[in-house]
CSV table of C-alpha atoms in Angstrom, one decimal:
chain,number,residue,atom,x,y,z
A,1,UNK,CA,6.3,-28.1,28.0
A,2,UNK,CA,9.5,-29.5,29.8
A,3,UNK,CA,11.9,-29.1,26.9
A,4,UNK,CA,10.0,-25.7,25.9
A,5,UNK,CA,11.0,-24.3,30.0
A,6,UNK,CA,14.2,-25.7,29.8
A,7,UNK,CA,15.3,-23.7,26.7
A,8,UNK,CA,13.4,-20.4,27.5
A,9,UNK,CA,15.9,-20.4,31.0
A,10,UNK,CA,18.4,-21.4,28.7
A,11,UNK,CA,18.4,-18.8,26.4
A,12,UNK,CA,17.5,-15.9,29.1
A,13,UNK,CA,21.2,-17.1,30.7
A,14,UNK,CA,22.9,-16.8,27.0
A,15,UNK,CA,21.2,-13.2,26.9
A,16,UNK,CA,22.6,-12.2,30.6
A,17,UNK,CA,26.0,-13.2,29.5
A,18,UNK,CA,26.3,-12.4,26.2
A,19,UNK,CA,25.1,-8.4,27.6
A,20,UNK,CA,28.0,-8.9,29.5
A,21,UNK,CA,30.4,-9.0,26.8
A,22,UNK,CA,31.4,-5.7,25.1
A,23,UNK,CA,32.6,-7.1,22.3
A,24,UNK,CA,31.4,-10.8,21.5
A,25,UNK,CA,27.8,-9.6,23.0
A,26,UNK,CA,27.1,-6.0,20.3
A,27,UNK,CA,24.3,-8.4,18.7
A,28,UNK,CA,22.2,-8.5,21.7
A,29,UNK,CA,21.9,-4.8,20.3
A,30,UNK,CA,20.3,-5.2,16.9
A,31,UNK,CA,16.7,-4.6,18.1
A,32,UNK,CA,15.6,-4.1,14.3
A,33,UNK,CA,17.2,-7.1,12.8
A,34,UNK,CA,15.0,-10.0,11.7
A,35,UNK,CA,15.8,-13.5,13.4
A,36,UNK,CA,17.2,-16.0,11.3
A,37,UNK,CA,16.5,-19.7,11.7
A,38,UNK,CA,19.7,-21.7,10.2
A,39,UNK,CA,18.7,-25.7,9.7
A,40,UNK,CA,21.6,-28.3,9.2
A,41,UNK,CA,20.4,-28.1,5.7
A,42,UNK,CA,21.2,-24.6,5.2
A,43,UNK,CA,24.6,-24.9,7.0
A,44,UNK,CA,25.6,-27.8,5.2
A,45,UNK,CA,24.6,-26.5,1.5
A,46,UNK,CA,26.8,-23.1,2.6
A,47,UNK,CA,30.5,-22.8,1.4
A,48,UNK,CA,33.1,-23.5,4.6
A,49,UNK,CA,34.2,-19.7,4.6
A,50,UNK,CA,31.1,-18.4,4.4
A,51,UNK,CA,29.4,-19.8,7.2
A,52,UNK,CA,32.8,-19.4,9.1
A,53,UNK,CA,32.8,-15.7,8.1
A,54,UNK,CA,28.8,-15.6,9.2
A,55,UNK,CA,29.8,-17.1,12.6
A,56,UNK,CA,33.1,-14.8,13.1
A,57,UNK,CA,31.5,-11.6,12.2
A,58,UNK,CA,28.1,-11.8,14.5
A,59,UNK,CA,30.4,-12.5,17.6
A,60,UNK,CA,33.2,-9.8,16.3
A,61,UNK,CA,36.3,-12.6,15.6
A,62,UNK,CA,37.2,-11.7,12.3
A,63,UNK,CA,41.0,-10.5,12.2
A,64,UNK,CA,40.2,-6.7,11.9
A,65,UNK,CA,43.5,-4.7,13.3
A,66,UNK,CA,41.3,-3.6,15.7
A,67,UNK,CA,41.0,-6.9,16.9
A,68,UNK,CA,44.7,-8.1,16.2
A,69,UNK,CA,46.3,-5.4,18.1
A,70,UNK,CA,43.4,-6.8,21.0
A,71,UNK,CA,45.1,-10.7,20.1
A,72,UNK,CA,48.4,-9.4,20.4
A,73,UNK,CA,49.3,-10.0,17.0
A,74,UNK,CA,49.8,-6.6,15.4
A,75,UNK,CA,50.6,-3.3,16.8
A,76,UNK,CA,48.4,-0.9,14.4
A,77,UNK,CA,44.8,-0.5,14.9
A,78,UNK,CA,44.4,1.6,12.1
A,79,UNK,CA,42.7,1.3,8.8
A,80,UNK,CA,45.2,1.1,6.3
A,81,UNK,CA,42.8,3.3,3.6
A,82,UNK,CA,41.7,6.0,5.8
A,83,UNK,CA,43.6,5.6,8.7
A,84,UNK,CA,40.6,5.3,11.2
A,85,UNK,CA,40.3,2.9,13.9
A,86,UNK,CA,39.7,-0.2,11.7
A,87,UNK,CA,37.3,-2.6,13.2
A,88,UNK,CA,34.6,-5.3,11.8
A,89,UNK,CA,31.7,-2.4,11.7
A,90,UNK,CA,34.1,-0.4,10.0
A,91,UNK,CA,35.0,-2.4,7.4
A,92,UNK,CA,31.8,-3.4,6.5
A,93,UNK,CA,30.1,-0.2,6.5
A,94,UNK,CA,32.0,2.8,7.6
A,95,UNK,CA,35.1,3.6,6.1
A,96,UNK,CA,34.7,7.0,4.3
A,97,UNK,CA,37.9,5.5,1.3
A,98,UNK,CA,35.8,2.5,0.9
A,99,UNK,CA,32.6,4.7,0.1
A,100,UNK,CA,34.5,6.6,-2.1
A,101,UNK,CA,35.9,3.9,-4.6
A,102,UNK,CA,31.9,2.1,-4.3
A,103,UNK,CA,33.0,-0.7,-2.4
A,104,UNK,CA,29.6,-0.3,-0.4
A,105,UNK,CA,27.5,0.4,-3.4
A,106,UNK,CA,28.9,-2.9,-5.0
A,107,UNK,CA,27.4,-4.6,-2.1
A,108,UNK,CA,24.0,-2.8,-2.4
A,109,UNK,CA,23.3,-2.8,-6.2
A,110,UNK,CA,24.0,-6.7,-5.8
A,111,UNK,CA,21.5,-6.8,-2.9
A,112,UNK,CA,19.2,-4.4,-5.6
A,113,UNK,CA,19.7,-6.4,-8.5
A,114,UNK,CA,18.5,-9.2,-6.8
A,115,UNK,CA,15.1,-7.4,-5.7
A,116,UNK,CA,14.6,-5.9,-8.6
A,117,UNK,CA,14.2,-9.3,-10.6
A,118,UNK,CA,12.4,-11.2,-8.2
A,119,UNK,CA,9.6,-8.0,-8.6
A,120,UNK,CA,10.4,-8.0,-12.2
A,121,UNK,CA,8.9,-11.7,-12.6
A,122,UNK,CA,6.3,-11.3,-9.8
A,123,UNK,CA,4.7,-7.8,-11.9
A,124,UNK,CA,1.6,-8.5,-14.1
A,125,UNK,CA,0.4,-12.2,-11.7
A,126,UNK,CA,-2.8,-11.0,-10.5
A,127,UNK,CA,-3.6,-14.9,-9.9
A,128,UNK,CA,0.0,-16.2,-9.9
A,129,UNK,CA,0.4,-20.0,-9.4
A,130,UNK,CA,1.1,-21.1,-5.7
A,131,UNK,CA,4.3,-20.5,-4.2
A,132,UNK,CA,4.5,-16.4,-5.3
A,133,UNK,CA,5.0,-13.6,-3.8
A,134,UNK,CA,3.7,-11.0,-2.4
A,135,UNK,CA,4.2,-7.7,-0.5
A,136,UNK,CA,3.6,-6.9,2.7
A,137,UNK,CA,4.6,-3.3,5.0
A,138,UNK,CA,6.6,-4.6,7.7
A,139,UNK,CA,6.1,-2.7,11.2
A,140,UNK,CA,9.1,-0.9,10.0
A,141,UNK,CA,8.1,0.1,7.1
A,142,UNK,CA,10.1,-1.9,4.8
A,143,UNK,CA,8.9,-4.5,2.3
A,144,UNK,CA,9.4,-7.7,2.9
A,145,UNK,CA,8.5,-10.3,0.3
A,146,UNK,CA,6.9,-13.6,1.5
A,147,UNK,CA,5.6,-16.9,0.2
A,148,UNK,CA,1.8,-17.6,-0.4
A,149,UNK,CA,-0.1,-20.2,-1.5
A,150,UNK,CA,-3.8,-19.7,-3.1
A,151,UNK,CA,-6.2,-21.6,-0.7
A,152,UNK,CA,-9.0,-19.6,0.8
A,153,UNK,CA,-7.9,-19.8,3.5
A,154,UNK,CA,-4.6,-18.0,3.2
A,155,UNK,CA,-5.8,-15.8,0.7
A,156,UNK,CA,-4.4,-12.3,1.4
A,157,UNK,CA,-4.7,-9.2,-1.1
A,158,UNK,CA,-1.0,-8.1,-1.8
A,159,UNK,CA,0.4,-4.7,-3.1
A,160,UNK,CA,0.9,-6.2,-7.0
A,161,UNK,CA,-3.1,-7.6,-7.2
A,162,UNK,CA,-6.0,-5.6,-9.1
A,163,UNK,CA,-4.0,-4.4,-12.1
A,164,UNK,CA,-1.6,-6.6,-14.7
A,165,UNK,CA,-0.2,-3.3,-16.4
A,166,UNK,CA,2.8,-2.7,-13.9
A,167,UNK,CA,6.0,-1.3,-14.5
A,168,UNK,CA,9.4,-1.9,-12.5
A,169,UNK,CA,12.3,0.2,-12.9
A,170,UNK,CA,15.3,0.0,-10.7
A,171,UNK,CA,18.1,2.6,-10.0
A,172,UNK,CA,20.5,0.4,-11.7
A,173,UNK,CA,22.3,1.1,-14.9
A,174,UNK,CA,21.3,-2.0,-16.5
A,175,UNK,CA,17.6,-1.3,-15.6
A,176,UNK,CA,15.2,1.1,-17.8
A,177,UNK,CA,14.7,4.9,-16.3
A,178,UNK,CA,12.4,5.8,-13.7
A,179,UNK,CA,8.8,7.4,-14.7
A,180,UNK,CA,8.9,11.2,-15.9
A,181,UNK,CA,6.7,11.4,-12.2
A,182,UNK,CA,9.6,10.3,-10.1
A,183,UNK,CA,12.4,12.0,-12.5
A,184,UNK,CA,10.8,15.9,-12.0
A,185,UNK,CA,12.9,15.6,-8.7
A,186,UNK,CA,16.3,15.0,-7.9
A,187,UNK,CA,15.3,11.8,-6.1
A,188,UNK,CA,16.4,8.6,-7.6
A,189,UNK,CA,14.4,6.0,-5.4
A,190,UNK,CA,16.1,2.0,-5.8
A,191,UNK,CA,12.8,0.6,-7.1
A,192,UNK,CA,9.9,2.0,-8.5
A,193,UNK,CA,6.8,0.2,-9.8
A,194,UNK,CA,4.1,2.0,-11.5
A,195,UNK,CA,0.9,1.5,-13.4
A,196,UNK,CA,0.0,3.8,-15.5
A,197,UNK,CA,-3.4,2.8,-15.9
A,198,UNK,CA,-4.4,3.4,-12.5
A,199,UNK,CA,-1.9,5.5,-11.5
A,200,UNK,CA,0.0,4.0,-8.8
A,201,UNK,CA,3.1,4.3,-7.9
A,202,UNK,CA,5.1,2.4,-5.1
A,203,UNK,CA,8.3,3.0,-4.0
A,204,UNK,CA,11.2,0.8,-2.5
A,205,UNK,CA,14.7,1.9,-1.0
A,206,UNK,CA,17.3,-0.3,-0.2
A,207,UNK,CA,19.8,0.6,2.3
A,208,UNK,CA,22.1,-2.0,3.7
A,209,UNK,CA,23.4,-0.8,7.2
A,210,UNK,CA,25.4,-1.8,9.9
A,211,UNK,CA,23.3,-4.4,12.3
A,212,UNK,CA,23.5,-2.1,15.0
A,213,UNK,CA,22.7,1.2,12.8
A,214,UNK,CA,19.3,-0.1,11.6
A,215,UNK,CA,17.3,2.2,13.4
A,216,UNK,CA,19.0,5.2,12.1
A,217,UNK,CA,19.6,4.3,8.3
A,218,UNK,CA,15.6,3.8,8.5
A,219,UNK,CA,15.5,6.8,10.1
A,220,UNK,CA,17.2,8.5,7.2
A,221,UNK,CA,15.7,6.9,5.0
A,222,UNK,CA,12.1,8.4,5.7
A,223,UNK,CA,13.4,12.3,6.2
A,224,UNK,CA,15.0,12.0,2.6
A,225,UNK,CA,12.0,10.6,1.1
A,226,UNK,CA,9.8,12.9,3.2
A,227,UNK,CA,8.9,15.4,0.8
């Protein structure tokens, strides 16, 4: 109870300073984003620059120009594609060049290709062997994919169970087409899986957005689809 105080102070003291910071304190904005627990396993199985780049990028210390020009090491903020003010946020997610050439849709079909397989191999287990996984609506709305184990106990109907004859098709060009149902519209949803003997369908759409711009791109998200 001691050690559990102790931290709880702790980390309301790291909050009230880190607020306090405009620049190395923007993740004490990312009310949507999930928390991530690292263990010293994880770190030490992760490649030097990418858990440096992990690190740098949460607390906004990657050498953007925005952020050189702020070191005194260069004198032009700008982005050297579309001349905007280049910082880490825009980089990763908002310059309108970079969108253009599908730098950011790189990023997202890897993110979808990875998805798309794990559902792939999960389709058709209506009593898949413990670990598996299943689907679950987030409060969000997303799906989020978790581990379960077959004990009564933690027995918990997911959205794959009661049918063995689904489909998966993913927006990808590797992947087959979507259903005639979903391609009467001009819609192309990232993942679709479908039984046609019970004639579900389910829907999934990726969107990988800024950390701080989660709200919105869900936001999006739902008015496109809304229809």
């Amino acid at each position: 109870m001691v050690i559990d105080e102790v931290r709880q102070r702790e980390d309301v003291r790291r909050i009230q300073k880190a607020v306090q910071q405009p620049q190395q304190g923007q993740w004490t904005n990312w009310d949507s984003a999930m928390q991530r627990s690292l263990t010293w396993k994880d770190i030490w199985q992760m490649a030097p620059l990418r858990i440096s780049f992990l690190i740098r990028s949460v607390y906004d210390l990657l050498p953007s120009n925005a952020n050189l020009v702020r070191w005194g090491k260069n004198d032009d903020p700008t982005c050297p594609l579309c001349h905007g003010r280049q910082t880490t946020e825009h980089v990763l997610s908002s310059c309108k060049v970079a969108l253009s050439q599908g730098r950011y849709t790189w990023r997202h079909n890897r993110v979808l290709q990875e998805l798309a397989s794990v559902i792939s191999t999960a389709k058709g287990q209506s009593n898949p062997p413990s670990p598996s996984f299943t689907i679950f609506t987030t409060e969000c709305g997303a799906r989020k994919w978790c581990g379960r184990s077959n004990t009564a106990s933690n027995q918990r109907k997911g959205l794959l169970d009661g049918c063995d004859d689904w489909e998966v098709s993913a927006d990808l060009p590797e992947w087959d087409k979507h259903p005639k149902v979903i391609r009467r519209t001009t819609l192309r949803p990232d993942i679709v899986i479908y039984s046609p003997s019970t004639q579900q369908v389910s829907m999934v759409e990726l969107t990988v957005p800024y950390e701080s711009r989660m709200e919105q791109a869900h936001t999006y998200k739902k008015e496109n689809y809304l229809d």
